[in-house]
Amino acid sequence: MKRTWWKEAIVYQVYWRSFYDTNGDGYGDLKGVIEKLDYIKELGVDIIWLNPFYESPDKDNGYDISNYEAIMEKAGTMADFEELLTEVHKRDMKVMMDLVVNHTSDQHPWFIESRSSKDNAKRDWYIWKDPKNGKEPNNWRSYFTPSVWEYDEKTDQYYMHSFAVEQPDLNWKNKEVREAIYKMMRFWLDKGINGFRMDVINLLAKLEGFPDAENPLNISYLGNNPGIHEYLQEMHEEVLKHYDVLTVGEIPFVTPEDGLKYAGEDRNELNTLFHFEIADDMPTWDMLGYKEIQERWHKAFYGKGWNSQFLNNHDHTRQVTRYGNDNEYRIESAKLLGTMIHTLPGMPYVFQGEEIGMTGVRFHSIEDYNDIAMKNKYKEEVEKGRDPEEVFESLLLLSRDNSRTPIQWNSSKNAGFTEGTPWININPNYKEINVEEALHNPNSVYYYYKKLIALRKENPVMVYGDYEDYSADDDHLYVYVRTLDHVRWLVILNHSDHNTPFKLPAVFNDKEKRLVLSNYNDVKEEDSLIETTLGPHEARIYEFIKR
Ligand code: TEU
Ligand code: CA
């Protein structure tokens, strides 16, 4: 397998508006990221992925862009961005930007022109359709609304939006659109950025003929349609192949076989992808389901393509709350989940705050929430006549705001995030869970993450090793081996609130082991593994040298 810098990298995701506010307006900003770069560097990560900070009316927190070559006022200025880039590079790290090109904002000049008349030059830059029998052109649902179609009175046509009404989809069939996007990508790459995280990139090609869906609720018809690979290969040819950068595609509804078409080494499309078999399809922890997913993706990808490992991001509830135990075993559980993500095959992502074990949040009423996906869904369900309280409850666990509360820097006012009024409430647990506490506590999740990240740097087996599951049908224990040449790493995870017995598989010699890492302090290297018991959320890594 080819070795490359990006395969060996660890990405830290900065949701800048919740990172650190330097001017008291309640929003984190690019200057705030600059100020905290040493903190990020200290963790040992290589790449910083910044969520979108392009000019935007901000209906979907920056994913509705009105100017691709300007900076949102809340984030700062172009000079701030250039300084950030320089400062990141000075620290020997890299910057990955979010690329949002399935849709723009309805305030983008392209769309304003497009909607102005049927015969303007930009009409075809978006997807316009005549009404069908006086109604929507078809029955497709969007991510955030009951229909992908929005009626525009002025020209008596509908436009398509896969997300909010304020996010019209671009028409990728139009060559001028594609050229405008490639030009914009070069603009940023020429500034020296090191990669793109490509927002819902598999949605660019729309299903030919726009036929009604049999089951409109399963919106997978929005993605992976014929034509998508031609677009991505063209993008590669026109732009990407001229730069040594990391590209990771956000690819919902994808199987490993189809995933390889996007991220296969021989494909000339993307380097890596995010699939959503976990984040979208596993609402709460399911050990057997998770193992099955890892197995299937590893088999398809090993030696052929590169995967990503993540359990949370700005769209998906913090992992220790959703998939671990954020209560009695918060620290152990946060460390266990980190161990897993950093030792499974693929590129590990750390979402800001994960490294101190930040948790999801539960605000009192829908008014306290900001997430457009949650607010739209709430409105839709309540308008159907459902009990508002019940709807609210049902949306809490997966609200995107669970992950969007500001970083808890210390135990002072507003967790040290802002001098002003934060754009979204701070998680009330900031007095116990914060960066300052973590830095003073040698047992913190933070120092454990730092070790995990350093280990990956020193041990290619964590990056390039083969993967084999030794625990197939165990509900609690996840035991697997990574192998590279003569080095074998055994990872043992007790994903449960209870003690669980463990037996060393016969292929290993107990006398030849070396303890690499453990999230319990009382484990000794010489403790026998032949038959032992793992504590709640205990995680261990051992090395065995093959002779
Ligand atoms: O997210 C796409 C999205 O809807 C995810 O929440 C979903 O889990 C995943 O794509 C698989 O279905 C991206 C951004 O991350 C999100 O913040 C934006 O709101 C959205 O695109 C629209 O740009
Ligand atoms: Ca600010």
XYZ file of C-alpha atoms and ligand atoms in Angstrom:
571
model
C 0.000 0.000 0.000
C 1.235 3.465 -0.891
C 2.318 5.524 2.115
C 1.341 9.207 2.079
C 1.384 12.084 4.570
C -2.376 12.303 4.755
C -2.846 8.632 5.596
C -0.683 9.216 8.640
C -2.479 12.393 9.673
C -4.959 13.091 12.446
C -7.583 15.748 11.875
C -8.912 18.148 14.493
C -12.239 19.747 13.576
C -12.717 23.366 14.590
C -16.289 24.598 14.656
C -14.957 28.124 14.856
C -18.161 29.872 15.957
C -18.031 27.837 19.155
C -14.288 27.801 19.627
C -13.096 31.105 21.051
C -14.480 34.649 20.795
C -11.941 37.486 20.734
C -14.164 40.539 20.202
C -17.061 39.923 22.585
C -19.786 39.543 19.939
C -20.618 36.082 21.279
C -19.302 34.204 18.244
C -16.000 32.428 18.043
C -13.839 33.829 15.250
C -10.722 33.194 13.163
C -8.639 35.333 15.514
C -9.847 33.084 18.315
C -8.543 30.059 16.452
C -5.189 31.795 15.990
C -5.042 32.552 19.693
C -5.602 28.906 20.585
C -3.337 27.314 17.985
C -0.756 26.308 20.537
C -3.419 24.403 22.420
C -4.320 22.496 19.256
C -0.696 21.904 18.331
C 0.094 20.590 21.793
C -2.428 17.786 21.285
C -0.288 16.540 18.399
C -2.775 16.720 15.524
C -1.708 17.457 11.944
C -4.650 18.987 10.126
C -7.260 21.508 11.218
C -10.604 21.239 9.442
C -12.471 24.528 9.662
C -16.229 24.596 9.147
C -17.355 27.130 6.520
C -16.534 30.786 7.169
C -17.439 32.147 3.742
C -19.781 35.144 3.518
C -23.230 33.855 4.411
C -26.624 34.932 5.765
C -25.932 32.125 8.217
C -29.286 30.350 8.112
C -27.491 26.996 8.333
C -24.390 28.099 10.201
C -22.289 28.909 7.180
C -23.508 26.132 4.874
C -25.534 28.720 2.937
C -22.884 30.697 1.089
C -23.521 34.079 -0.573
C -19.923 34.771 -1.651
C -17.315 32.026 -2.030
C -14.395 34.397 -2.077
C -15.186 36.534 0.960
C -15.256 35.945 4.715
C -18.296 36.059 6.971
C -18.197 39.117 9.192
C -18.678 37.034 12.344
C -15.579 35.010 11.473
C -13.360 37.997 10.673
C -11.572 39.211 7.563
C -9.518 37.792 4.714
C -6.453 39.172 6.473
C -7.398 37.150 9.561
C -7.688 34.040 7.433
C -4.327 34.601 5.794
C -2.748 35.130 9.179
C -4.383 31.954 10.446
C -3.017 30.003 7.504
C 0.487 31.354 8.083
C 0.352 30.618 11.803
C -0.912 27.067 11.235
C 1.844 26.392 8.708
C 4.437 27.882 11.052
C 3.434 25.232 13.557
C 3.838 22.529 10.962
C 0.125 21.806 10.718
C -2.246 22.043 7.776
C -5.618 23.632 7.012
C -8.556 21.839 5.464
C -11.488 23.999 4.388
C -15.116 23.060 4.001
C -16.231 23.069 0.374
C -19.991 23.554 0.005
C -20.902 23.294 -3.670
C -24.112 21.288 -3.833
C -25.969 24.487 -3.009
C -25.480 28.172 -2.346
C -27.461 30.644 -0.284
C -30.605 32.098 -1.859
C -28.792 35.430 -1.302
C -25.895 34.486 -3.571
C -25.831 36.902 -6.569
C -25.938 33.839 -8.856
C -29.281 32.801 -7.403
C -30.670 36.311 -7.209
C -30.020 36.613 -10.909
C -31.269 33.105 -11.625
C -34.633 33.719 -9.980
C -35.082 37.164 -11.575
C -36.461 35.886 -14.912
C -36.740 32.763 -17.011
C -34.433 34.048 -19.679
C -31.543 35.486 -17.678
C -28.058 34.084 -18.209
C -27.957 32.336 -14.826
C -31.396 30.712 -14.988
C -29.840 27.324 -15.758
C -27.309 27.594 -12.927
C -29.960 26.243 -10.543
C -32.637 23.593 -10.967
C -35.947 25.060 -12.089
C -39.022 23.012 -13.011
C -42.595 23.688 -14.034
C -45.389 22.763 -11.637
C -46.948 19.341 -12.219
C -50.742 19.488 -12.091
C -50.451 22.731 -10.192
C -48.171 21.144 -7.581
C -44.536 20.240 -6.835
C -42.694 18.584 -9.762
C -42.258 15.371 -7.734
C -42.619 13.900 -4.238
C -39.004 14.164 -3.050
C -38.344 15.192 0.537
C -35.441 17.394 1.472
C -33.189 16.941 4.485
C -34.755 19.880 6.307
C -38.247 20.339 4.800
C -41.191 18.228 3.533
C -40.385 18.945 -0.142
C -37.212 19.662 -2.109
C -39.275 22.126 -4.197
C -39.962 25.759 -3.424
C -42.452 27.667 -5.543
C -41.352 31.003 -6.944
C -44.340 33.127 -7.900
C -42.488 35.555 -10.101
C -41.664 32.997 -12.790
C -44.243 30.348 -11.866
C -41.631 27.616 -11.424
C -40.185 25.611 -8.566
C -36.504 25.470 -7.603
C -34.877 22.491 -5.964
C -33.236 22.559 -2.518
C -31.898 19.373 -0.896
C -31.617 21.235 2.418
C -33.363 24.404 3.648
C -35.463 26.629 1.407
C -32.634 29.181 1.695
C -30.159 26.677 0.167
C -30.986 26.247 -3.562
C -29.113 23.406 -5.310
C -26.705 24.320 -8.084
C -27.175 22.699 -11.480
C -23.949 20.761 -12.004
C -25.028 19.818 -15.522
C -24.224 23.382 -16.479
C -20.591 23.696 -17.519
C -20.360 27.350 -16.474
C -21.356 26.374 -12.948
C -18.646 23.748 -12.817
C -16.057 26.154 -14.160
C -17.023 28.833 -11.642
C -16.621 26.317 -8.825
C -13.244 25.071 -10.090
C -12.024 28.641 -10.316
C -13.114 29.278 -6.748
C -11.351 26.107 -5.569
C -8.114 27.270 -7.221
C -8.511 30.656 -5.511
C -8.278 28.968 -2.088
C -5.719 26.345 -3.072
C -3.475 29.050 -4.459
C -3.632 30.792 -1.094
C -1.997 27.657 0.256
C -4.759 25.677 1.939
C -4.064 21.958 2.215
C -7.353 20.285 1.538
C -11.115 20.252 1.292
C -13.790 18.494 3.271
C -16.491 18.298 0.634
C -19.992 18.837 1.908
C -22.562 16.253 0.639
C -20.446 15.928 -2.486
C -22.299 12.852 -3.755
C -25.484 14.903 -4.134
C -24.197 16.922 -7.106
C -25.723 14.686 -9.776
C -29.521 14.539 -9.716
C -31.603 11.582 -10.805
C -32.389 11.965 -14.513
C -36.046 12.797 -15.227
C -36.805 13.577 -11.563
C -39.162 10.591 -11.114
C -41.403 10.255 -8.047
C -39.859 8.098 -5.323
C -41.613 4.952 -4.178
C -40.826 5.830 -0.584
C -40.161 9.571 -0.407
C -39.139 9.323 3.243
C -35.991 7.392 2.380
C -34.143 10.276 0.782
C -31.260 8.205 -0.577
C -32.492 9.088 -4.096
C -30.802 12.456 -3.503
C -27.311 10.969 -3.727
C -24.984 8.690 -5.728
C -26.751 9.264 -9.024
C -25.368 8.572 -12.513
C -23.002 11.336 -13.573
C -21.466 11.951 -10.146
C -18.175 10.226 -10.948
C -17.758 12.177 -14.168
C -18.074 15.404 -12.176
C -15.564 14.295 -9.562
C -13.092 13.047 -12.147
C -13.380 16.321 -13.983
C -12.827 18.219 -10.710
C -9.754 16.097 -10.105
C -8.424 16.674 -13.595
C -9.160 20.394 -13.625
C -8.160 21.236 -10.071
C -7.169 18.629 -7.519
C -4.425 16.751 -9.311
C -2.407 19.950 -9.524
C -2.093 20.241 -5.741
C -0.832 17.883 -3.032
C -3.875 18.119 -0.803
C -6.221 15.977 1.266
C -9.782 15.593 0.057
C -12.485 13.957 2.118
C -15.963 13.616 0.698
C -19.070 13.630 2.812
C -20.897 10.700 1.201
C -24.224 9.730 2.752
C -26.061 6.531 1.680
C -22.950 4.754 0.443
C -21.925 1.104 0.632
C -18.230 0.136 0.842
C -18.310 -1.096 -2.767
C -19.677 2.218 -3.997
C -17.431 4.059 -1.553
C -14.426 2.694 -3.415
C -15.662 4.425 -6.547
C -15.182 7.744 -4.727
C -12.065 6.987 -2.719
C -10.361 4.106 -4.525
C -6.652 4.762 -5.090
C -6.988 4.209 -8.826
C -10.049 6.408 -9.299
C -8.676 9.938 -9.505
C -11.566 11.323 -7.497
C -11.177 11.783 -3.721
C -8.591 10.621 -1.182
C -11.016 9.596 1.522
C -14.652 9.746 2.561
C -17.047 9.881 5.459
C -19.745 7.246 5.228
C -22.748 7.521 7.519
C -23.565 3.950 8.433
C -22.826 4.883 12.028
C -23.654 8.565 12.457
C -26.932 8.407 10.514
C -28.027 4.819 11.038
C -26.988 3.943 14.575
C -28.940 6.227 16.940
C -27.475 4.616 20.057
C -24.639 2.175 20.690
C -24.962 -1.224 19.011
C -21.784 -3.260 19.492
C -22.615 -6.009 17.019
C -23.818 -3.590 14.381
C -20.686 -1.520 14.786
C -18.371 -4.527 14.379
C -20.222 -5.617 11.301
C -19.781 -2.174 9.731
C -16.051 -2.054 10.532
C -15.547 -5.542 9.137
C -17.333 -4.826 5.876
C -15.573 -1.506 5.254
C -12.170 -2.923 6.101
C -12.589 -5.868 3.745
C -13.579 -3.627 0.870
C -11.045 -0.874 1.524
C -7.848 -2.543 2.754
C -5.110 -1.890 0.229
C -7.506 -0.130 -2.123
C -8.836 3.023 -0.515
C -8.740 5.094 2.654
C -11.578 5.422 5.166
C -12.265 7.877 8.018
C -13.113 7.123 11.626
C -15.392 9.421 13.593
C -18.319 9.138 15.970
C -19.310 12.785 16.194
C -18.997 16.155 14.500
C -20.970 19.424 14.339
C -24.013 17.488 13.032
C -23.914 14.520 15.365
C -24.308 14.419 19.125
C -21.126 14.223 21.163
C -19.892 10.651 21.267
C -19.567 10.168 25.010
C -23.257 11.094 25.358
C -24.565 9.232 22.347
C -22.371 6.149 22.300
C -20.733 6.008 25.707
C -21.586 6.852 29.296
C -21.456 10.588 30.002
C -22.328 10.095 33.638
C -20.672 7.709 36.069
C -17.968 6.587 33.618
C -17.553 9.712 31.541
C -13.759 9.769 31.711
C -13.262 6.043 31.125
C -15.841 6.001 28.377
C -14.423 9.042 26.572
C -11.009 7.384 26.652
C -12.364 4.082 25.419
C -14.093 5.683 22.447
C -10.915 7.606 21.646
C -8.866 4.396 21.802
C -11.242 2.774 19.354
C -11.288 5.612 16.818
C -7.510 5.950 16.859
C -6.773 2.238 16.504
C -9.304 1.250 13.831
C -8.180 1.434 10.217
C -8.711 4.877 8.653
C -8.095 8.505 9.444
C -9.098 9.550 12.974
C -11.061 12.767 13.497
C -11.203 14.652 16.777
C -14.108 17.074 17.061
C -13.273 20.105 19.220
C -14.077 19.454 22.874
C -14.004 15.684 22.421
C -10.464 15.748 23.796
C -11.775 16.933 27.171
C -14.787 14.630 27.117
C -17.410 17.316 26.516
C -20.985 16.050 26.619
C -24.251 16.691 24.808
C -26.691 19.200 26.214
C -30.333 19.468 27.160
C -31.840 22.937 27.059
C -35.284 23.744 28.476
C -37.283 24.754 25.449
C -37.161 24.877 21.679
C -36.412 28.623 21.970
C -33.009 27.767 23.415
C -32.092 25.885 20.245
C -30.584 27.270 17.052
C -30.247 24.214 14.749
C -32.331 24.787 11.608
C -32.788 21.041 11.061
C -34.266 20.632 14.546
C -36.385 23.805 14.405
C -37.862 22.954 11.010
C -38.667 19.418 12.104
C -40.258 20.697 15.304
C -42.474 23.090 13.346
C -43.426 20.441 10.797
C -44.451 17.909 13.445
C -46.307 20.398 15.646
C -48.220 21.681 12.613
C -49.391 18.112 12.030
C -51.110 18.358 15.408
C -48.620 16.427 17.538
C -48.052 17.355 21.182
C -45.272 20.020 21.240
C -43.718 18.680 24.434
C -43.525 15.175 22.997
C -42.027 16.425 19.723
C -39.454 18.443 21.643
C -38.444 15.423 23.736
C -38.106 13.254 20.660
C -35.680 15.692 19.028
C -33.338 16.165 21.980
C -30.921 13.266 21.604
C -30.025 13.998 17.995
C -30.284 17.799 17.908
C -27.212 19.154 16.169
C -26.836 21.707 18.946
C -25.613 18.903 21.216
C -22.230 19.328 19.578
C -22.375 23.036 18.922
C -22.181 24.483 22.420
C -19.012 26.519 22.997
C -15.731 25.031 24.100
C -15.429 25.109 27.847
C -12.086 26.739 28.455
C -12.327 27.290 32.208
C -14.770 27.631 35.098
C -15.230 31.392 34.831
C -18.213 33.221 33.311
C -19.357 31.724 29.978
C -16.704 29.057 30.436
C -14.110 31.585 29.282
C -15.500 31.384 25.738
C -16.705 34.976 25.401
C -16.891 38.272 27.272
C -20.246 38.916 25.636
C -23.420 36.876 25.293
C -22.698 33.532 23.616
C -24.660 32.843 20.403
C -25.855 29.594 21.973
C -26.019 28.641 25.641
C -23.000 27.127 27.312
C -23.328 23.581 28.609
C -24.035 24.036 32.359
C -21.441 21.387 33.244
C -18.539 23.715 32.353
C -17.442 24.138 35.975
C -16.382 20.468 36.097
C -15.572 19.863 32.446
C -13.184 22.409 30.967
C -9.784 22.746 29.329
C -8.098 24.306 32.340
C -9.167 21.415 34.562
C -8.015 18.921 31.925
C -4.585 20.513 31.652
C -4.112 20.336 35.432
C -5.224 16.747 35.751
C -2.728 14.114 34.641
C -5.593 11.604 34.404
C -7.655 13.720 32.073
C -9.104 12.656 28.755
C -6.875 15.327 27.220
C -3.580 13.699 28.243
C -4.878 10.325 27.173
C -5.704 11.679 23.705
C -2.275 13.220 23.542
C -0.734 9.791 24.170
C -2.972 8.107 21.596
C -2.015 10.665 18.986
C 1.692 10.380 19.759
C 1.470 6.578 19.539
C 0.091 6.787 16.040
C 3.077 8.883 15.023
C 5.525 6.303 16.301
C 3.758 3.122 15.279
C 2.918 2.568 11.616
C 0.916 -0.501 12.633
C -1.830 1.893 13.791
C -1.942 3.440 10.341
C -1.109 0.719 7.855
C -1.817 -2.457 9.792
C -4.313 -5.096 8.721
C -7.384 -5.506 10.938
C -8.957 -8.631 12.372
C -11.868 -8.889 14.798
C -11.452 -11.514 17.563
C -14.752 -10.890 19.320
C -17.353 -11.306 16.609
C -20.527 -12.000 18.595
C -19.679 -10.531 22.006
C -22.117 -7.740 22.952
C -19.734 -5.934 25.283
C -16.183 -6.745 24.392
C -14.601 -5.491 21.216
C -11.266 -7.236 20.671
C -9.253 -6.760 17.514
C -5.755 -7.039 16.176
C -3.838 -4.728 13.898
C -0.890 -6.403 12.153
C 1.974 -4.916 10.196
C 4.910 -7.184 9.305
C 6.037 -8.774 12.597
C 4.167 -6.313 14.853
C 0.747 -7.174 16.255
C -1.360 -4.859 18.357
C -4.190 -6.292 20.391
C -6.917 -3.817 21.333
C -9.340 -4.820 24.080
C -12.371 -2.636 24.787
C -15.076 -3.308 27.346
C -17.917 -1.278 26.005
C -20.181 -1.724 29.032
C -21.015 -0.411 32.508
C -20.099 -3.786 34.028
C -17.087 -5.962 34.696
C -16.593 -8.352 31.815
C -14.428 -11.499 31.683
C -11.776 -11.742 28.969
C -9.757 -14.697 27.694
C -6.615 -14.274 25.661
C -7.088 -15.890 22.239
C -4.863 -18.974 21.927
C -2.749 -17.511 19.121
C -1.123 -15.086 21.565
C 1.593 -15.929 24.059
C 0.895 -14.140 27.351
C 4.618 -13.942 28.098
C 5.388 -11.966 24.966
C 3.106 -9.041 25.519
C 3.944 -5.418 26.169
C 1.327 -3.036 27.594
C 1.113 -0.040 25.282
C -1.755 1.915 26.828
C -4.579 1.515 29.299
C -7.299 3.847 30.540
C -7.191 2.297 34.030
C -4.271 3.196 36.263
C -3.927 -0.090 38.105
C -3.043 -2.334 35.167
C 0.455 -3.811 35.345
C 2.367 -5.159 32.400
C 2.976 -8.490 34.156
C -0.736 -9.060 34.980
C -1.764 -12.215 33.192
C -4.145 -11.843 30.295
C -4.882 -15.541 29.991
C -8.056 -15.103 32.015
C -8.865 -11.736 33.424
C -11.668 -9.231 33.975
C -12.074 -5.834 32.443
C -13.680 -3.018 34.398
C -16.485 -0.784 33.089
C -15.364 0.990 29.886
C -11.857 -0.324 30.305
C -9.602 -0.097 27.260
C -6.158 -1.615 26.736
C -3.670 -1.901 23.938
C -0.958 -4.598 23.967
C 1.848 -5.240 21.555
C 2.941 -8.753 20.601
C 5.996 -9.288 18.481
C 5.647 -12.176 16.065
C 8.685 -14.406 15.884
O -24.417 17.753 6.354
C -25.220 16.871 5.644
C -26.181 16.244 6.574
O -27.359 16.397 6.484
C -25.618 15.467 7.697
O -26.229 15.916 8.863
C -25.906 14.026 7.516
O -25.774 13.365 8.710
C -24.953 13.381 6.554
O -24.701 14.170 5.497
C -25.443 12.093 6.018
O -26.758 12.021 5.698
C -23.725 18.790 5.779
C -23.180 19.685 6.872
O -22.287 18.966 7.666
C -24.326 20.272 7.648
O -23.915 21.021 8.742
C -25.136 21.108 6.686
O -26.294 21.586 7.324
C -25.560 20.324 5.449
O -24.503 19.575 4.889
C -26.032 21.260 4.370
O -24.955 21.964 3.825
Ca -16.276 37.065 17.788
